[in-house]
Structure formats: structure tokens, C-alpha cells
């Protein structure tokens, strides 16, 4: 007897992740120097170049808090102030065989962002 096909699930709600956290591992470098315009990012649950290729061309954002509140640039309401700042960038390609990716940001990331 052939077992019946499994009933198909209907209306299964799945958590859709809209972002994936990452850690800045450092700058692209060679033996003697660093290239500060390209950051290396270690994305969570990415451990090989094939899975890192998925993120090619995706936008990335470095979020941090400043000391003083500033007016928000793209706010619909006038007079909104916040300490939160962002630097946007884009993943350019995989880096190495461990799943790191290279990313270029609008402004180079500061060195204290390494490990965060």
C-alpha cells in the first residue's frame, strides 16, 4: 500500500526576517596596509562564500548614537530631533572562504565600529 500524501499546510505563518545582524570584522587589508574605504562584515549564520553571495548588492546600515540630538533629515514632521545616526552602504562581494563580505559605505566606518 502506498502511503497517502501528507496534507498541505494552509495559512502557515512564518517569521520573515527583514534584516540580518552583522559585525564589522575590520577593513580590507594586505600585509602592510589597510584600505579604509572597504569594510569586512561578518553576517550572522553566513559561513561560506556561496551563502555570502546572496547578500551581493544588498544594502547595509551602520546605526549608532551621537552625543547631541540633531534634526532628522528625512522626517515628515518639522522639528524632530534624535541622537540616532545611520551610515548606509552596499555589499560589494564575498571575502575569503569563511563567509565574510566586503561592503562600501557612504562615509568610511570609524575604527571603533570594529567588533560591533
Short mmCIF file of C-alpha atoms in Angstrom, two decimals:
data_model
loop_
_atom_site.label_atom_id
_atom_site.label_comp_id
_atom_site.label_asym_id
_atom_site.label_seq_id
_atom_site.Cartn_x
_atom_site.Cartn_y
_atom_site.Cartn_z
CA UNK A 1 0.00 0.00 0.00
CA UNK A 2 1.31 3.46 -0.90
CA UNK A 3 1.09 5.94 1.98
CA UNK A 4 -1.16 8.89 1.39
CA UNK A 5 0.48 12.18 0.58
CA UNK A 6 0.97 14.46 3.53
CA UNK A 7 -1.74 17.10 3.84
CA UNK A 8 -0.55 20.50 2.75
CA UNK A 9 -0.33 23.20 5.35
CA UNK A 10 -2.52 26.19 4.81
CA UNK A 11 -2.06 29.64 6.22
CA UNK A 12 1.18 28.81 7.97
CA UNK A 13 2.58 31.99 9.47
CA UNK A 14 6.34 32.20 9.28
CA UNK A 15 8.54 34.83 10.78
CA UNK A 16 10.06 36.77 7.92
CA UNK A 17 13.34 38.40 8.83
CA UNK A 18 13.66 41.82 7.24
CA UNK A 19 17.22 42.32 8.41
CA UNK A 20 20.19 40.20 9.38
CA UNK A 21 22.61 41.45 12.08
CA UNK A 22 26.29 41.66 11.26
CA UNK A 23 29.55 42.59 12.95
CA UNK A 24 32.28 44.69 11.38
CA UNK A 25 35.35 42.47 11.33
CA UNK A 26 37.75 45.14 10.10
CA UNK A 27 38.90 46.78 6.90
CA UNK A 28 40.09 45.15 3.71
CA UNK A 29 43.85 44.88 4.06
CA UNK A 30 47.05 43.38 2.78
CA UNK A 31 50.27 42.59 4.56
CA UNK A 32 51.35 46.14 5.18
CA UNK A 33 48.34 48.42 4.81
CA UNK A 34 44.61 48.75 5.25
CA UNK A 35 42.02 50.04 2.79
CA UNK A 36 39.60 52.01 4.94
CA UNK A 37 37.09 52.51 2.14
CA UNK A 38 36.06 48.83 2.21
CA UNK A 39 34.73 47.23 5.39
CA UNK A 40 34.58 43.50 6.11
CA UNK A 41 31.31 42.33 7.64
CA UNK A 42 30.57 39.01 9.34
CA UNK A 43 26.86 38.37 8.79
CA UNK A 44 25.05 36.11 11.26
CA UNK A 45 24.61 32.48 10.05
CA UNK A 46 26.76 33.01 6.93
CA UNK A 47 29.73 30.65 6.93
CA UNK A 48 30.70 30.07 3.30
CA UNK A 49 31.12 32.12 0.10
CA UNK A 50 28.06 30.56 -1.55
CA UNK A 51 25.68 31.80 1.14
CA UNK A 52 27.53 35.14 1.25
CA UNK A 53 26.84 35.60 -2.46
CA UNK A 54 23.13 36.03 -1.60
CA UNK A 55 23.92 39.37 0.03
CA UNK A 56 25.72 40.77 -3.03
CA UNK A 57 24.17 44.16 -3.84
CA UNK A 58 22.08 44.30 -0.67
CA UNK A 59 22.02 47.50 1.36
CA UNK A 60 23.61 47.61 4.80
CA UNK A 61 23.27 50.17 7.56
CA UNK A 62 25.55 51.09 10.45
CA UNK A 63 23.45 52.53 13.29
CA UNK A 64 24.96 54.42 16.21
CA UNK A 65 24.11 57.09 18.76
CA UNK A 66 25.69 60.53 18.68
CA UNK A 67 26.33 62.78 21.65
CA UNK A 68 23.85 65.52 20.76
CA UNK A 69 20.40 65.46 19.23
CA UNK A 70 20.18 66.65 15.64
CA UNK A 71 17.27 67.32 13.34
CA UNK A 72 16.30 64.26 11.35
CA UNK A 73 16.98 64.66 7.66
CA UNK A 74 14.11 62.67 6.14
CA UNK A 75 11.43 63.46 8.70
CA UNK A 76 7.93 64.43 7.60
CA UNK A 77 7.42 66.45 10.78
CA UNK A 78 9.49 69.57 11.28
CA UNK A 79 11.44 69.91 14.50
CA UNK A 80 12.07 66.21 15.14
CA UNK A 81 15.39 65.59 16.84
CA UNK A 82 17.17 62.33 17.58
CA UNK A 83 20.57 61.06 18.71
CA UNK A 84 20.39 58.08 16.38
CA UNK A 85 22.55 58.33 13.25
CA UNK A 86 22.97 55.96 10.30
CA UNK A 87 25.55 55.33 7.61
CA UNK A 88 24.27 53.43 4.57
CA UNK A 89 26.30 51.19 2.33
CA UNK A 90 26.14 48.24 -0.05
CA UNK A 91 27.65 44.75 -0.09
CA UNK A 92 30.08 44.54 -3.00
CA UNK A 93 31.29 40.92 -2.95
CA UNK A 94 32.21 37.95 -0.73
CA UNK A 95 35.61 37.97 1.01
CA UNK A 96 37.56 34.78 1.61
CA UNK A 97 36.20 31.32 2.36
CA UNK A 98 34.65 31.93 5.79
CA UNK A 99 31.54 33.88 4.73
CA UNK A 100 32.73 37.45 5.24
CA UNK A 101 31.50 40.09 2.80
CA UNK A 102 33.00 43.36 1.62
CA UNK A 103 30.87 46.49 1.89
CA UNK A 104 31.36 50.11 0.88
CA UNK A 105 29.63 52.82 2.88
CA UNK A 106 28.80 56.44 2.01
CA UNK A 107 31.40 57.55 4.53
CA UNK A 108 34.09 55.22 5.80
CA UNK A 109 33.15 53.49 9.04
CA UNK A 110 35.10 54.59 12.12
CA UNK A 111 37.61 52.24 13.65
CA UNK A 112 35.65 51.95 16.90
CA UNK A 113 32.94 50.17 14.87
CA UNK A 114 35.17 47.08 14.60
CA UNK A 115 33.65 44.27 16.66
CA UNK A 116 30.27 45.96 16.95
#
